Structure formats: structure tokens, C-alpha cells
Amino acid sequence: QVQLVESGGGSVQAGGSLKLSCVASGYSGCSYDMNWYRQAPGKEREFVSRIRRDSGASYADSVKGRFTISRDNAKNTVYLQMNSLKPEDTAMYYCKQDAFYGILISCRSAEVWGQGTLVTVSS
């Protein structure tokens, strides 16, 4: 079972930047679509960004133009570069590996979530 560990969170002023990392351990040699989600206090968890196995990326409208997702498969790591941070970006940020139940049996996996890393943006 893959385990995901996020890091890079912290406290920044509005307009600042942070780069989050998500490292996968127990790597099987498979490649999965990876995602970032976030959850602010009192709110539901929301999608932030997704990067496909071919590195194609998508973003929530709220972060387009400010956040960039990337991956380094050699390091089993996914990143989220966050620029021009706003107070409304304050949340716990979670890394998620998508489930895979396709024909390649050795790569089949349930979805996997990390423990999260906290981002606080002050005004």
C-alpha cells in the first residue's frame, strides 16, 4: 500500500508563495493520476488540482493562474507551487492518489490520501 506524506505548508502573508510536496512511499513502479484537495475550517473538502500520468493538469477556477501542479516520477513526488496566495487559500492541503482498477492487475489500488499540510495566509 502506497503512503503519501505532504510537506511545505506554513504561514505566509497575502501575496506570498509556498511550494507543497507530496512524496509517495512504497512505490510499485506504477503511475497514477494525482490530486491536491484542501479543506478550510467549517467547509467541505474541495478539489484544487489534478495531474495526469502524462502530466496533463487541471485546476479549480479559484486557483487558476496562481497555482501550478507538477510531478517528478523519479522522486515519486508531486508538487503544488502556490503563488499570489490569498487569505481564502487558508486550509489543510491534502494529496490524493486516484484509485485504479484497470486491466494492469499489479497497479490496481484504492485511492490513497495523505495526512495533510496546513497552509495559513494572513491579510
PDB file of C-alpha atoms in Angstrom:
ATOM      1  CA  GLN A   1       0.000   0.000   0.000  1.00  0.00           C
ATOM      2  CA  VAL A   2       1.349   3.401  -1.015  1.00  0.00           C
ATOM      3  CA  GLN A   3       1.626   6.051   1.683  1.00  0.00           C
ATOM      4  CA  LEU A   4       1.567   9.768   0.901  1.00  0.00           C
ATOM      5  CA  VAL A   5       3.299  12.397   3.016  1.00  0.00           C
ATOM      6  CA  GLU A   6       2.736  16.101   2.382  1.00  0.00           C
ATOM      7  CA  SER A   7       5.094  18.867   3.419  1.00  0.00           C
ATOM      8  CA  GLY A   8       5.790  22.513   2.707  1.00  0.00           C
ATOM      9  CA  GLY A   9       2.863  24.147   4.443  1.00  0.00           C
ATOM     10  CA  GLY A  10       3.287  27.132   6.697  1.00  0.00           C
ATOM     11  CA  SER A  11       2.193  30.683   7.399  1.00  0.00           C
ATOM     12  CA  VAL A  12       2.628  33.421   4.818  1.00  0.00           C
ATOM     13  CA  GLN A  13       1.371  36.909   4.160  1.00  0.00           C
ATOM     14  CA  ALA A  14      -1.151  37.535   1.419  1.00  0.00           C
ATOM     15  CA  GLY A  15       0.635  37.709  -1.912  1.00  0.00           C
ATOM     16  CA  GLY A  16       3.311  35.281  -0.813  1.00  0.00           C
ATOM     17  CA  SER A  17       4.212  31.857  -2.134  1.00  0.00           C
ATOM     18  CA  LEU A  18       4.578  28.314  -0.889  1.00  0.00           C
ATOM     19  CA  LYS A  19       5.517  25.060  -2.568  1.00  0.00           C
ATOM     20  CA  LEU A  20       3.912  21.890  -1.276  1.00  0.00           C
ATOM     21  CA  SER A  21       5.360  18.443  -1.801  1.00  0.00           C
ATOM     22  CA  CYS A  22       3.746  15.024  -1.686  1.00  0.00           C
ATOM     23  CA  VAL A  23       6.078  12.043  -1.503  1.00  0.00           C
ATOM     24  CA  ALA A  24       4.818   8.543  -2.159  1.00  0.00           C
ATOM     25  CA  SER A  25       6.450   5.641  -0.376  1.00  0.00           C
ATOM     26  CA  GLY A  26       6.032   2.012  -1.242  1.00  0.00           C
ATOM     27  CA  TYR A  27       6.197   2.892  -4.917  1.00  0.00           C
ATOM     28  CA  SER A  28       5.219  -0.069  -7.056  1.00  0.00           C
ATOM     29  CA  GLY A  29       6.525   1.106 -10.398  1.00  0.00           C
ATOM     30  CA  CYS A  30       3.040   2.190 -11.390  1.00  0.00           C
ATOM     31  CA  SER A  31       1.970   5.711 -12.249  1.00  0.00           C
ATOM     32  CA  TYR A  32      -1.283   7.249 -11.069  1.00  0.00           C
ATOM     33  CA  ASP A  33      -3.231  10.425 -11.549  1.00  0.00           C
ATOM     34  CA  MET A  34      -2.526  12.631  -8.539  1.00  0.00           C
ATOM     35  CA  ASN A  35      -4.557  15.386  -6.942  1.00  0.00           C
ATOM     36  CA  TRP A  36      -4.448  18.157  -4.399  1.00  0.00           C
ATOM     37  CA  TYR A  37      -7.500  18.920  -2.279  1.00  0.00           C
ATOM     38  CA  ARG A  38      -7.973  21.397   0.523  1.00  0.00           C
ATOM     39  CA  GLN A  39     -10.323  21.835   3.425  1.00  0.00           C
ATOM     40  CA  ALA A  40     -10.859  25.049   5.338  1.00  0.00           C
ATOM     41  CA  PRO A  41     -12.396  25.099   8.828  1.00  0.00           C
ATOM     42  CA  GLY A  42     -16.149  24.606   8.660  1.00  0.00           C
ATOM     43  CA  LYS A  43     -16.117  23.856   4.944  1.00  0.00           C
ATOM     44  CA  GLU A  44     -16.201  20.726   2.837  1.00  0.00           C
ATOM     45  CA  ARG A  45     -13.088  19.390   1.226  1.00  0.00           C
ATOM     46  CA  GLU A  46     -12.658  20.820  -2.260  1.00  0.00           C
ATOM     47  CA  PHE A  47     -10.686  19.915  -5.340  1.00  0.00           C
ATOM     48  CA  VAL A  48      -7.671  22.101  -6.083  1.00  0.00           C
ATOM     49  CA  SER A  49      -5.665  20.488  -8.870  1.00  0.00           C
ATOM     50  CA  ARG A  50      -5.067  17.241 -10.707  1.00  0.00           C
ATOM     51  CA  ILE A  51      -2.115  15.979 -12.713  1.00  0.00           C
ATOM     52  CA  ARG A  52      -2.455  13.005 -15.005  1.00  0.00           C
ATOM     53  CA  ARG A  53       0.055  10.282 -15.657  1.00  0.00           C
ATOM     54  CA  ASP A  54       1.046  12.119 -18.849  1.00  0.00           C
ATOM     55  CA  SER A  55       1.475  15.329 -16.776  1.00  0.00           C
ATOM     56  CA  GLY A  56      -1.643  16.964 -18.143  1.00  0.00           C
ATOM     57  CA  ALA A  57      -3.005  19.274 -15.468  1.00  0.00           C
ATOM     58  CA  SER A  58      -6.312  20.755 -14.391  1.00  0.00           C
ATOM     59  CA  TYR A  59      -7.198  23.332 -11.747  1.00  0.00           C
ATOM     60  CA  ALA A  60     -10.127  24.636  -9.814  1.00  0.00           C
ATOM     61  CA  ASP A  61     -11.227  28.020 -11.112  1.00  0.00           C
ATOM     62  CA  SER A  62     -10.332  29.601  -7.794  1.00  0.00           C
ATOM     63  CA  VAL A  63      -6.625  28.815  -8.215  1.00  0.00           C
ATOM     64  CA  LYS A  64      -6.124  29.043 -11.983  1.00  0.00           C
ATOM     65  CA  GLY A  65      -3.254  31.315 -12.870  1.00  0.00           C
ATOM     66  CA  ARG A  66      -1.864  31.199  -9.341  1.00  0.00           C
ATOM     67  CA  PHE A  67      -1.146  27.520  -8.628  1.00  0.00           C
ATOM     68  CA  THR A  68       0.908  25.070 -10.661  1.00  0.00           C
ATOM     69  CA  ILE A  69       0.916  21.314 -10.182  1.00  0.00           C
ATOM     70  CA  SER A  70       3.849  19.194 -11.320  1.00  0.00           C
ATOM     71  CA  ARG A  71       5.345  15.778 -10.755  1.00  0.00           C
ATOM     72  CA  ASP A  72       8.750  14.148 -10.680  1.00  0.00           C
ATOM     73  CA  ASN A  73       8.210  10.442 -11.135  1.00  0.00           C
ATOM     74  CA  ALA A  74      11.871   9.646 -10.493  1.00  0.00           C
ATOM     75  CA  LYS A  75      11.416  11.111  -6.997  1.00  0.00           C
ATOM     76  CA  ASN A  76       7.888   9.738  -6.512  1.00  0.00           C
ATOM     77  CA  THR A  77       6.833  13.288  -5.753  1.00  0.00           C
ATOM     78  CA  VAL A  78       4.018  15.646  -6.715  1.00  0.00           C
ATOM     79  CA  TYR A  79       4.283  19.382  -6.130  1.00  0.00           C
ATOM     80  CA  LEU A  80       1.922  22.296  -5.833  1.00  0.00           C
ATOM     81  CA  GLN A  81       3.504  25.687  -6.387  1.00  0.00           C
ATOM     82  CA  MET A  82       1.211  28.319  -4.895  1.00  0.00           C
ATOM     83  CA  ASN A  83       1.757  31.953  -5.798  1.00  0.00           C
ATOM     84  CA  SER A  84      -0.174  35.129  -5.053  1.00  0.00           C
ATOM     85  CA  LEU A  85      -1.713  33.478  -2.032  1.00  0.00           C
ATOM     86  CA  LYS A  86      -4.926  34.886  -0.618  1.00  0.00           C
ATOM     87  CA  PRO A  87      -6.456  34.529   2.849  1.00  0.00           C
ATOM     88  CA  GLU A  88      -9.171  32.344   1.333  1.00  0.00           C
ATOM     89  CA  ASP A  89      -6.464  29.833   0.389  1.00  0.00           C
ATOM     90  CA  THR A  90      -6.040  29.058   4.084  1.00  0.00           C
ATOM     91  CA  ALA A  91      -6.771  25.362   4.526  1.00  0.00           C
ATOM     92  CA  MET A  92      -5.360  21.956   5.189  1.00  0.00           C
ATOM     93  CA  TYR A  93      -3.991  20.705   1.885  1.00  0.00           C
ATOM     94  CA  TYR A  94      -4.185  17.008   1.088  1.00  0.00           C
ATOM     95  CA  CYS A  95      -2.512  14.908  -1.565  1.00  0.00           C
ATOM     96  CA  LYS A  96      -4.600  12.140  -3.130  1.00  0.00           C
ATOM     97  CA  GLN A  97      -3.697   9.267  -5.414  1.00  0.00           C
ATOM     98  CA  ASP A  98      -6.581   8.208  -7.628  1.00  0.00           C
ATOM     99  CA  ALA A  99      -7.864   4.680  -7.465  1.00  0.00           C
ATOM    100  CA  PHE A 100      -7.019   2.385 -10.331  1.00  0.00           C
ATOM    101  CA  TYR A 101      -8.894  -0.809 -11.128  1.00  0.00           C
ATOM    102  CA  GLY A 102      -7.872  -1.292 -14.732  1.00  0.00           C
ATOM    103  CA  ILE A 103      -6.536  -4.252 -16.597  1.00  0.00           C
ATOM    104  CA  LEU A 104      -2.960  -3.924 -15.300  1.00  0.00           C
ATOM    105  CA  ILE A 105      -3.508  -6.023 -12.201  1.00  0.00           C
ATOM    106  CA  SER A 106      -0.218  -5.204 -10.483  1.00  0.00           C
ATOM    107  CA  CYS A 107      -1.122  -1.490 -10.476  1.00  0.00           C
ATOM    108  CA  ARG A 108      -4.621  -1.830  -9.066  1.00  0.00           C
ATOM    109  CA  SER A 109      -5.062   0.331  -5.994  1.00  0.00           C
ATOM    110  CA  ALA A 110      -7.680   2.001  -3.870  1.00  0.00           C
ATOM    111  CA  GLU A 111      -7.467   5.765  -3.597  1.00  0.00           C
ATOM    112  CA  VAL A 112      -4.840   6.939  -1.126  1.00  0.00           C
ATOM    113  CA  TRP A 113      -4.889  10.138   0.945  1.00  0.00           C
ATOM    114  CA  GLY A 114      -2.071  11.869   2.770  1.00  0.00           C
ATOM    115  CA  GLN A 115      -2.357  13.343   6.253  1.00  0.00           C
ATOM    116  CA  GLY A 116      -2.319  16.933   5.041  1.00  0.00           C
ATOM    117  CA  THR A 117      -0.160  20.002   5.470  1.00  0.00           C
ATOM    118  CA  LEU A 118      -1.523  23.270   6.836  1.00  0.00           C
ATOM    119  CA  VAL A 119      -1.372  26.492   4.845  1.00  0.00           C
ATOM    120  CA  THR A 120      -2.255  29.743   6.598  1.00  0.00           C
ATOM    121  CA  VAL A 121      -2.400  33.016   4.669  1.00  0.00           C
ATOM    122  CA  SER A 122      -2.756  36.200   6.671  1.00  0.00           C
ATOM    123  CA  SER A 123      -4.024  39.520   5.371  1.00  0.00           C
TER     124      SER A 123
END
